[in-house]
Coordinates of N, CA and C in Angstrom, one line a residue:
X29 N -12.7 4.2 -23.2 CA -13.4 2.9 -23.1 C -13.5 2.4 -21.7
X30 N -12.5 2.6 -20.9 CA -12.5 2.1 -19.5 C -13.6 2.7 -18.7
X31 N -13.7 4.0 -18.8 CA -14.7 4.7 -18.0 C -16.1 4.4 -18.5
X32 N -16.3 4.3 -19.8 CA -17.6 4.0 -20.4 C -18.1 2.6 -20.0
X33 N -17.1 1.6 -20.0 CA -17.5 0.3 -19.6 C -17.8 0.2 -18.1
X34 N -17.1 0.9 -17.3 CA -17.5 0.9 -15.9 C -18.9 1.5 -15.7
X35 N -19.1 2.6 -16.3 CA -20.4 3.2 -16.2 C -21.6 2.3 -16.7
X36 N -21.3 1.7 -17.8 CA -22.4 0.8 -18.4 C -22.7 -0.4 -17.5
X37 N -21.6 -1.0 -17.0 CA -21.8 -2.2 -16.2 C -22.5 -1.8 -14.8
X38 N -22.0 -0.7 -14.3 CA -22.6 -0.2 -13.0 C -24.1 0.1 -13.2
X39 N -24.5 0.7 -14.3 CA -25.9 1.0 -14.5 C -26.7 -0.3 -14.8
X40 N -26.1 -1.3 -15.4 CA -26.8 -2.5 -15.8 C -27.2 -3.3 -14.5
X41 N -26.3 -3.2 -13.5 CA -26.7 -3.9 -12.2 C -27.4 -3.0 -11.2
X42 N -27.7 -1.8 -11.7 CA -28.4 -0.9 -10.8 C -27.7 -0.3 -9.6
X43 N -26.4 -0.1 -9.8 CA -25.5 0.4 -8.7 C -25.2 1.9 -9.0
X44 N -25.4 2.7 -8.0 CA -25.1 4.1 -8.1 C -23.6 4.4 -8.0
X45 N -23.2 5.6 -8.4 CA -21.8 6.0 -8.2 C -21.4 6.0 -6.8
X46 N -22.3 6.5 -5.9 CA -22.1 6.5 -4.5 C -21.9 5.1 -3.9
X47 N -22.7 4.2 -4.3 CA -22.6 2.8 -3.8 C -21.3 2.1 -4.2
X48 N -20.9 2.3 -5.5 CA -19.7 1.7 -6.0 C -18.5 2.3 -5.3
X49 N -18.5 3.7 -5.1 CA -17.5 4.3 -4.4 C -17.3 3.8 -2.9
X50 N -18.5 3.6 -2.3 CA -18.5 3.1 -0.9 C -17.8 1.7 -0.9
X51 N -18.2 0.8 -1.8 CA -17.7 -0.5 -1.8 C -16.2 -0.6 -2.1
X52 N -15.7 0.3 -2.9 CA -14.3 0.2 -3.3 C -13.4 1.2 -2.5
X53 N -14.1 1.9 -1.5 CA -13.5 2.8 -0.6 C -12.7 3.9 -1.2
X54 N -13.5 4.6 -2.1 CA -12.9 5.9 -2.6 C -14.1 6.9 -2.6
X55 N -13.9 8.0 -3.3 CA -15.0 9.0 -3.3 C -15.8 8.9 -4.5
X56 N -17.1 9.3 -4.4 CA -18.0 9.3 -5.6 C -17.4 10.2 -6.7
X57 N -16.8 11.3 -6.3 CA -16.2 12.2 -7.4 C -15.1 11.5 -8.1
X58 N -14.3 10.7 -7.4 CA -13.2 10.0 -8.1 C -13.8 9.0 -9.1
X59 N -14.8 8.3 -8.7 CA -15.5 7.3 -9.6 C -16.0 8.0 -10.9
X60 N -16.7 9.2 -10.6 CA -17.2 10.0 -11.7 C -16.1 10.4 -12.7
X61 N -15.0 10.8 -12.1 CA -13.8 11.3 -13.0 C -13.3 10.1 -13.8
X62 N -13.3 8.9 -13.2 CA -12.8 7.7 -14.0 C -13.8 7.4 -15.1
X63 N -15.1 7.5 -14.8 CA -16.1 7.2 -15.8 C -16.1 8.2 -16.9
X64 N -15.7 9.4 -16.6 CA -15.6 10.5 -17.7 C -14.3 10.4 -18.4
X65 N -13.4 9.6 -18.0 CA -12.1 9.5 -18.7 C -11.1 10.5 -18.3
X66 N -11.4 11.2 -17.2 CA -10.5 12.3 -16.7 C -9.4 11.8 -15.8
X67 N -9.6 10.6 -15.2 CA -8.5 10.0 -14.4 C -8.5 8.5 -14.6
X68 N -7.3 7.9 -14.3 CA -7.2 6.5 -14.4 C -7.1 5.9 -13.0
X69 N -7.8 4.8 -12.8 CA -7.7 4.2 -11.4 C -6.4 3.5 -11.2
X70 N -6.0 3.4 -9.9 CA -4.8 2.7 -9.6 C -5.1 1.2 -9.8
X71 N -4.0 0.4 -9.8 CA -4.2 -1.0 -9.9 C -5.1 -1.6 -8.8
X72 N -4.9 -1.1 -7.6 CA -5.7 -1.6 -6.5 C -7.2 -1.3 -6.7
X73 N -7.4 -0.1 -7.1 CA -8.8 0.4 -7.3 C -9.4 -0.4 -8.5
X74 N -8.7 -0.5 -9.6 CA -9.2 -1.2 -10.8 C -9.6 -2.7 -10.4
X75 N -8.8 -3.4 -9.7 CA -9.1 -4.7 -9.3 C -10.4 -4.7 -8.5
X76 N -10.5 -3.8 -7.5 CA -11.7 -3.8 -6.7 C -13.0 -3.4 -7.5
X77 N -12.8 -2.5 -8.5 CA -14.0 -2.1 -9.3 C -14.4 -3.3 -10.1
X78 N -13.4 -4.1 -10.7 CA -13.8 -5.2 -11.5 C -14.5 -6.3 -10.7
X79 N -14.1 -6.5 -9.5 CA -14.7 -7.5 -8.6 C -16.2 -7.1 -8.3
X80 N -16.4 -5.8 -7.9 CA -17.7 -5.3 -7.6 C -18.6 -5.4 -8.8
X81 N -18.1 -5.1 -10.0 CA -19.0 -5.2 -11.2 C -19.0 -6.6 -11.8
X82 N -18.4 -7.5 -11.1 CA -18.4 -8.9 -11.6 C -17.9 -9.1 -13.0
X83 N -16.8 -8.5 -13.3 CA -16.2 -8.5 -14.6 C -14.7 -8.7 -14.5
X84 N -14.0 -8.6 -15.6 CA -12.5 -8.8 -15.6 C -11.8 -7.5 -15.9
X85 N -10.6 -7.4 -15.5 CA -9.7 -6.3 -15.9 C -9.6 -6.2 -17.4
X86 N -9.5 -7.4 -18.0 CA -9.3 -7.4 -19.5 C -10.5 -6.7 -20.2
X87 N -11.7 -7.0 -19.7 CA -12.9 -6.4 -20.3 C -12.9 -4.9 -20.1
X88 N -12.6 -4.5 -18.8 CA -12.7 -3.1 -18.5 C -11.7 -2.3 -19.3
X89 N -10.5 -2.8 -19.5 CA -9.4 -2.1 -20.2 C -9.5 -2.3 -21.7
X90 N -10.2 -3.3 -22.2 CA -10.3 -3.6 -23.6 C -9.1 -4.3 -24.1
X91 N -8.2 -4.8 -23.3 CA -7.0 -5.4 -23.7 C -7.0 -6.8 -23.4
X92 N -7.2 -7.7 -24.3 CA -7.2 -9.1 -24.1 C -5.8 -9.6 -23.6
X93 N -5.8 -10.3 -22.5 CA -4.6 -10.9 -22.0 C -3.8 -9.9 -21.1
X94 N -4.4 -8.7 -21.0 CA -3.7 -7.6 -20.2 C -3.5 -8.0 -18.8
X95 N -4.5 -8.5 -18.2 CA -4.4 -8.9 -16.8 C -3.4 -10.0 -16.6
X96 N -3.4 -11.0 -17.5 CA -2.6 -12.2 -17.3 C -1.1 -11.8 -17.5
X97 N -0.8 -10.9 -18.5 CA 0.5 -10.5 -18.8 C 1.1 -9.5 -17.9
X98 N 0.3 -8.5 -17.5 CA 0.8 -7.4 -16.8 C 0.2 -7.2 -15.4
X99 N -0.9 -7.8 -15.1 CA -1.6 -7.5 -13.9 C -2.0 -8.7 -13.1
X100 N -1.2 -9.7 -13.1 CA -1.4 -10.8 -12.2 C -1.2 -10.3 -10.8
X101 N -2.1 -10.5 -9.9 CA -2.0 -9.8 -8.6 C -2.2 -10.8 -7.5
X102 N -1.6 -10.5 -6.4 CA -1.8 -11.3 -5.1 C -2.5 -10.4 -4.1
X103 N -3.5 -11.1 -3.4 CA -4.2 -10.4 -2.4 C -3.4 -10.4 -1.1
X104 N -3.3 -9.2 -0.6 CA -2.4 -9.0 0.6 C -3.2 -8.4 1.7
X105 N -3.1 -8.9 2.9 CA -3.8 -8.3 4.1 C -3.3 -7.0 4.5
X106 N -4.3 -6.0 4.6 CA -4.0 -4.7 5.2 C -4.3 -4.8 6.7
X107 N -3.3 -4.6 7.5 CA -3.6 -4.6 8.9 C -4.5 -3.5 9.4
X108 N -5.1 -3.7 10.5 CA -6.1 -2.8 11.0 C -5.5 -1.4 11.3
X109 N -6.4 -0.4 11.6 CA -5.9 0.9 11.8 C -5.0 1.1 13.1
X110 N -5.1 0.1 14.0 CA -4.3 0.2 15.2 C -2.8 -0.1 14.8
X111 N -2.6 -0.6 13.6 CA -1.3 -0.9 13.1 C -0.7 0.1 12.2
X112 N -1.1 1.4 12.4 CA -0.5 2.5 11.6 C 1.0 2.5 11.8
X113 N 1.7 2.6 10.7 CA 3.2 2.7 10.8 C 3.6 4.1 10.6
X114 N 4.6 4.5 11.3 CA 5.0 5.9 11.2 C 6.1 6.1 10.1
X115 N 5.9 7.2 9.3 CA 7.0 7.6 8.5 C 7.5 8.9 9.2
X116 N 7.3 9.0 10.5 CA 7.8 10.1 11.2 C 8.6 9.6 12.4
X117 N 8.0 9.6 13.6 CA 8.8 9.3 14.8 C 8.6 7.9 15.3
X118 N 7.5 7.2 14.8 CA 7.2 5.9 15.2 C 5.9 5.7 15.9
X119 N 5.3 4.6 15.8 CA 4.0 4.3 16.4 C 4.0 3.1 17.3
X120 N 3.5 3.3 18.5 CA 3.6 2.3 19.6 C 2.8 1.1 19.2
X121 N 3.4 -0.1 19.2 CA 2.8 -1.4 18.8 C 2.5 -2.3 20.0
X122 N 2.7 -1.8 21.2 CA 2.6 -2.7 22.4 C 1.3 -3.3 22.5
X123 N 1.2 -4.6 22.5 CA 0.0 -5.3 22.8 C -1.1 -5.2 21.6
X124 N -0.6 -4.8 20.5 CA -1.6 -4.6 19.4 C -1.9 -6.0 18.7
X125 N -3.1 -6.3 18.6 CA -3.5 -7.5 17.8 C -3.7 -7.1 16.4
X126 N -3.1 -7.7 15.5 CA -3.1 -7.3 14.1 C -4.3 -7.9 13.3
X127 N -5.5 -7.3 13.6 CA -6.6 -7.7 12.8 C -6.5 -7.2 11.4
X128 N -7.2 -7.9 10.5 CA -7.1 -7.5 9.1 C -8.3 -6.5 8.8
X129 N -7.9 -5.3 8.3 CA -8.9 -4.3 8.0 C -9.5 -4.5 6.6
X130 N -8.7 -4.9 5.7 CA -9.1 -5.0 4.3 C -8.1 -5.8 3.5
X131 N -8.3 -6.0 2.3 CA -7.4 -6.7 1.4 C -7.0 -5.7 0.3
X132 N -5.7 -5.7 -0.1 CA -5.2 -4.9 -1.2 C -4.6 -5.8 -2.2
X133 N -4.4 -5.3 -3.4 CA -3.9 -6.1 -4.5 C -2.6 -5.6 -5.0
X134 N -1.7 -6.5 -5.2 CA -0.3 -6.1 -5.5 C 0.1 -6.9 -6.7
X135 N 0.8 -6.3 -7.7 CA 1.3 -7.1 -8.9 C 2.3 -8.1 -8.4
X136 N 2.2 -9.3 -8.9 CA 3.1 -10.4 -8.5 C 4.5 -10.0 -8.8
X137 N 4.8 -9.3 -9.9 CA 6.2 -8.9 -10.2 C 6.8 -8.0 -9.2
X138 N 5.9 -7.3 -8.5 CA 6.5 -6.3 -7.5 C 6.8 -7.0 -6.2
X139 N 6.1 -8.1 -5.9 CA 6.3 -8.7 -4.6 C 7.7 -9.3 -4.4
X140 N 8.2 -9.9 -5.4 CA 9.4 -10.7 -5.3 C 9.2 -12.0 -4.6
X141 N 10.2 -12.7 -4.2 CA 10.0 -14.1 -3.6 C 9.2 -14.0 -2.3
X142 N 8.3 -14.9 -2.2 CA 7.4 -15.0 -1.0 C 7.8 -16.2 -0.2
X143 N 8.1 -16.0 1.1 CA 8.6 -17.1 1.9 C 7.5 -17.5 2.9
X144 N 7.9 -18.0 4.0 CA 7.0 -18.5 5.1 C 6.1 -17.4 5.7
X145 N 6.7 -16.2 5.9 CA 6.0 -15.1 6.4 C 5.4 -14.3 5.2
X146 N 4.1 -14.3 5.0 CA 3.5 -13.7 3.8 C 3.7 -12.2 3.8
X147 N 3.6 -11.5 2.7 CA 3.6 -10.1 2.6 C 2.4 -9.5 3.3
X148 N 2.5 -8.3 3.8 CA 1.3 -7.7 4.4 C 1.4 -6.2 4.1
X149 N 0.3 -5.5 4.4 CA 0.3 -4.0 4.2 C -0.1 -3.3 5.4
X150 N 0.5 -2.1 5.6 CA 0.2 -1.2 6.7 C 0.0 0.2 6.2
X151 N -0.8 1.0 7.0 CA -0.9 2.4 6.7 C 0.3 3.2 7.2
X152 N 0.6 4.3 6.6 CA 1.7 5.1 7.1 C 1.2 6.5 7.5
X153 N 1.7 6.9 8.7 CA 1.3 8.3 9.2 C 2.6 9.1 9.2
X154 N 2.5 10.4 8.8 CA 3.6 11.2 8.7 C 4.2 11.5 7.3
X155 N 5.1 12.4 7.2 CA 5.6 12.8 5.9 C 7.1 12.7 5.8
X156 N 7.8 12.0 6.6 CA 9.2 11.9 6.5 C 9.7 11.2 5.3
X157 N 8.8 10.4 4.6 CA 9.2 9.7 3.4 C 8.5 10.2 2.2
X158 N 8.1 11.4 2.2 CA 7.3 12.0 1.1 C 8.1 12.0 -0.2
X159 N 9.4 12.2 0.0 CA 10.3 12.2 -1.2 C 10.4 10.9 -1.9
X160 N 10.0 9.8 -1.2 CA 10.0 8.5 -1.8 C 8.6 8.1 -2.3
X161 N 7.7 9.1 -2.3 CA 6.3 8.8 -2.8 C 5.4 8.3 -1.7
X162 N 5.9 8.2 -0.4 CA 5.0 7.7 0.6 C 4.5 8.9 1.4
X163 N 3.2 9.2 1.2 CA 2.6 10.3 1.8 C 1.8 9.9 3.1
X164 N 1.4 10.9 3.8 CA 0.6 10.6 5.0 C -0.6 9.8 4.7
X165 N -0.9 8.7 5.3 CA -2.1 7.9 5.2 C -2.1 7.0 3.9
X166 N -0.9 6.9 3.3 CA -0.8 6.0 2.2 C -0.6 4.6 2.8
X167 N -0.6 3.6 1.9 CA -0.4 2.2 2.3 C 0.9 1.7 1.7
X168 N 1.7 1.0 2.5 CA 2.9 0.3 2.0 C 2.7 -1.2 2.1
X169 N 3.2 -1.9 1.1 CA 3.2 -3.4 1.2 C 4.6 -3.8 1.5
X170 N 4.7 -4.7 2.5 CA 6.0 -5.1 3.0 C 6.1 -6.6 2.8
X171 N 7.3 -7.0 2.2 CA 7.6 -8.4 2.0 C 8.8 -8.8 2.9
X172 N 8.5 -9.5 4.0 CA 9.6 -9.9 4.9 C 10.6 -10.8 4.2
X173 N 10.3 -11.4 3.1 CA 11.2 -12.4 2.5 C 12.1 -11.7 1.4
X174 N 11.8 -10.5 1.0 CA 12.6 -9.8 0.0 C 13.9 -9.3 0.6
X175 N 14.9 -9.4 -0.2 CA 16.2 -8.9 0.3 C 16.3 -7.4 0.4
X176 N 16.7 -6.9 1.5 CA 16.8 -5.4 1.7 C 18.2 -5.0 1.5
X177 N 18.4 -4.2 0.4 CA 19.8 -3.7 0.1 C 20.0 -2.3 0.5
X178 N 21.2 -1.8 0.2 CA 21.5 -0.4 0.5 C 20.6 0.6 -0.2
X179 N 20.0 1.5 0.6 CA 19.2 2.5 0.0 C 17.7 2.0 -0.3
X180 N 17.4 0.8 0.1 CA 16.0 0.3 -0.1 C 15.2 0.9 1.0
X181 N 13.9 1.0 0.7 CA 12.9 1.5 1.7 C 12.4 0.2 2.5
X182 N 12.4 0.3 3.8 CA 12.0 -0.9 4.6 C 11.2 -0.5 5.8
X183 N 10.5 -1.5 6.3 CA 9.7 -1.3 7.6 C 10.7 -1.8 8.7
X184 N 10.8 -1.0 9.7 CA 11.8 -1.3 10.7 C 11.1 -1.2 12.1
X185 N 11.4 -2.1 13.0 CA 10.9 -2.1 14.3 C 12.0 -1.5 15.2
X186 N 11.6 -0.5 16.0 CA 12.5 0.1 17.0 C 11.8 -0.1 18.3
X187 N 12.2 -1.1 19.1 CA 11.5 -1.5 20.3 C 10.1 -1.9 19.9
X188 N 9.1 -1.2 20.4 CA 7.7 -1.5 20.1 C 7.1 -0.5 19.1
X189 N 8.0 0.2 18.4 CA 7.5 1.1 17.3 C 7.9 0.6 16.0
X190 N 7.1 0.9 15.0 CA 7.4 0.7 13.6 C 7.6 2.0 12.9
X191 N 8.5 1.9 11.9 CA 8.8 3.1 11.1 C 9.2 2.7 9.7
X192 N 9.0 3.6 8.7 CA 9.5 3.3 7.4 C 10.6 4.3 7.0
X193 N 11.7 3.8 6.5 CA 12.8 4.6 6.2 C 13.7 3.9 5.2
X194 N 14.6 4.7 4.6 CA 15.7 4.2 3.7 C 16.7 3.5 4.7
X195 N 17.2 2.4 4.2 CA 18.1 1.6 5.0 C 19.6 1.7 4.5
X196 N 20.5 2.0 5.4 CA 21.9 2.1 5.0 C 22.7 1.4 6.1
X197 N 23.4 0.3 5.7 CA 24.3 -0.4 6.7 C 25.7 0.2 6.5
X198 N 26.3 0.6 7.6 CA 27.7 1.2 7.6 C 28.7 0.1 7.8
X199 N 30.0 0.4 7.5 CA 31.1 -0.5 7.5 C 31.3 -1.1 8.9
X200 N 31.0 -0.3 10.0 CA 31.2 -0.7 11.3 C 30.0 -1.6 11.9
X201 N 29.1 -1.9 11.0 CA 27.9 -2.7 11.4 C 26.7 -1.9 11.9
X202 N 26.9 -0.6 12.0 CA 25.8 0.2 12.5 C 24.7 0.4 11.4
X203 N 23.6 0.8 11.7 CA 22.5 1.0 10.8 C 21.9 2.4 10.8
X204 N 21.9 3.0 9.6 CA 21.3 4.3 9.5 C 19.9 4.2 8.9
X205 N 18.9 4.9 9.5 CA 17.6 5.0 9.0 C 17.4 6.4 8.5
X206 N 17.3 6.5 7.2 CA 17.4 7.9 6.6 C 16.0 8.3 6.0
X207 N 15.5 9.4 6.4 CA 14.2 9.9 5.8 C 14.3 10.4 4.4
X208 N 13.2 10.7 3.8 CA 13.2 11.2 2.4 C 12.5 12.6 2.5
X209 N 12.9 13.3 3.6 CA 12.3 14.7 3.8 C 13.4 15.4 4.6
X210 N 13.9 16.5 4.1 CA 14.9 17.3 4.8 C 14.5 17.8 6.1
X211 N 13.2 17.8 6.4 CA 12.8 18.4 7.7 C 13.0 17.4 8.8
X212 N 13.3 16.1 8.5 CA 13.6 15.1 9.5 C 15.1 14.7 9.5
X213 N 15.5 14.2 10.6 CA 16.9 13.8 10.8 C 17.1 12.3 10.7
X214 N 18.2 11.8 10.2 CA 18.5 10.4 10.1 C 18.6 9.8 11.6
X215 N 18.3 8.5 11.7 CA 18.5 7.8 13.0 C 19.6 6.8 12.8
X216 N 20.5 6.8 13.8 CA 21.6 5.9 13.7 C 21.6 4.9 14.9
X217 N 21.8 3.6 14.6 CA 21.8 2.6 15.6 C 23.1 1.7 15.5
X218 N 23.6 1.4 16.6 CA 24.9 0.6 16.6 C 24.6 -0.9 16.3
X219 N 25.7 -1.6 16.0 CA 25.5 -3.0 15.8 C 25.1 -3.8 17.0
X220 N 25.4 -3.2 18.2 CA 24.9 -3.8 19.4 C 23.4 -3.6 19.5
X221 N 22.8 -2.5 19.1 CA 21.4 -2.3 19.0 C 20.7 -3.4 18.2
X222 N 21.4 -3.7 17.0 CA 20.9 -4.7 16.1 C 21.0 -6.1 16.8
X223 N 22.1 -6.4 17.4 CA 22.3 -7.7 18.0 C 21.4 -8.0 19.1
X224 N 21.0 -6.9 19.9 CA 20.1 -7.1 21.0 C 18.7 -7.2 20.6
X225 N 18.4 -6.9 19.4 CA 17.0 -7.0 18.9 C 16.2 -5.7 19.2
X226 N 16.9 -4.6 19.7 CA 16.2 -3.4 19.9 C 15.7 -2.8 18.5
X227 N 16.5 -3.0 17.5 CA 16.2 -2.6 16.1 C 16.2 -3.8 15.2
X228 N 15.1 -3.9 14.5 CA 15.0 -5.1 13.5 C 14.4 -4.6 12.2
X229 N 15.0 -5.0 11.1 CA 14.4 -4.7 9.8 C 13.4 -5.8 9.6
X230 N 12.1 -5.4 9.5 CA 11.0 -6.4 9.3 C 10.9 -6.8 7.9
X231 N 11.0 -5.9 6.9 CA 10.9 -6.3 5.5 C 11.0 -5.1 4.6
X232 N 11.1 -5.4 3.3 CA 11.3 -4.4 2.3 C 9.9 -3.9 1.9
X233 N 9.8 -2.6 1.7 CA 8.6 -2.0 1.1 C 8.7 -2.2 -0.4
X234 N 7.7 -3.0 -0.9 CA 7.8 -3.4 -2.3 C 6.7 -2.7 -3.2
X235 N 5.7 -2.0 -2.5 CA 4.6 -1.4 -3.3 C 4.0 -0.3 -2.4
X236 N 3.6 0.7 -3.1 CA 3.0 1.9 -2.4 C 1.6 2.1 -3.0
X237 N 0.6 2.3 -2.2 CA -0.8 2.6 -2.6 C -1.2 3.9 -2.0
X238 N -1.5 4.9 -2.8 CA -2.0 6.2 -2.3 C -3.4 6.0 -1.6
X239 N -3.6 6.7 -0.6 CA -4.9 6.6 0.2 C -5.4 8.0 0.5
X240 N -6.6 8.3 0.2 CA -7.1 9.6 0.6 C -7.3 9.7 2.1
X241 N -7.1 10.9 2.6 CA -7.2 11.1 4.0 C -8.6 10.8 4.6
X242 N -9.6 11.1 3.8 CA -11.0 11.0 4.2 C -11.5 9.6 3.9
X243 N -12.1 8.9 4.8 CA -12.7 7.6 4.5 C -14.2 7.8 4.1
X244 N -14.6 7.0 3.1 CA -15.9 7.1 2.6 C -16.7 5.9 2.8

């Protein structure tokens, strides 16, 4: 039903598969697979498709109240490509102005409490967190107001670099940044590093969005 409705609405407004794919930033082949019922779109892609086809998620899925009950979403800014975050060794952020590249959509239930600093999204480069489902060029959504506990995945600033790692606080006040890939080594920082501001936990990673390597 989902694929059929997407195809029908797309044709009704005279939009090609290629044009829809370009607008929602995916590949034409992926749209075709969705329309044939071979694949299901991610939440982020489903919201974008619904917006481009000027319809609702409820209509596309055929589930009345589905969007309200399970898919209430918040629009979150995806920082520009200069703000690539490393899941490897780190990415230099010196002097970077964080322009907004795009908007992504995140379920409200996943965000957690939202404070004065709003959630934001950044791209990830590297494969040190592949075991946590964060692959090279995927997008992570970070909530600076969410509590970061032991073993949570978080965005961390190390000087002028950003990186994504598991967080573990030790009894002596030191901080361990642990990868999710055995090819990478953990990083350990003393409580003095934390007190000086050399290392700062920016926020908890609350949502992951897969991203194809190729831009369309």
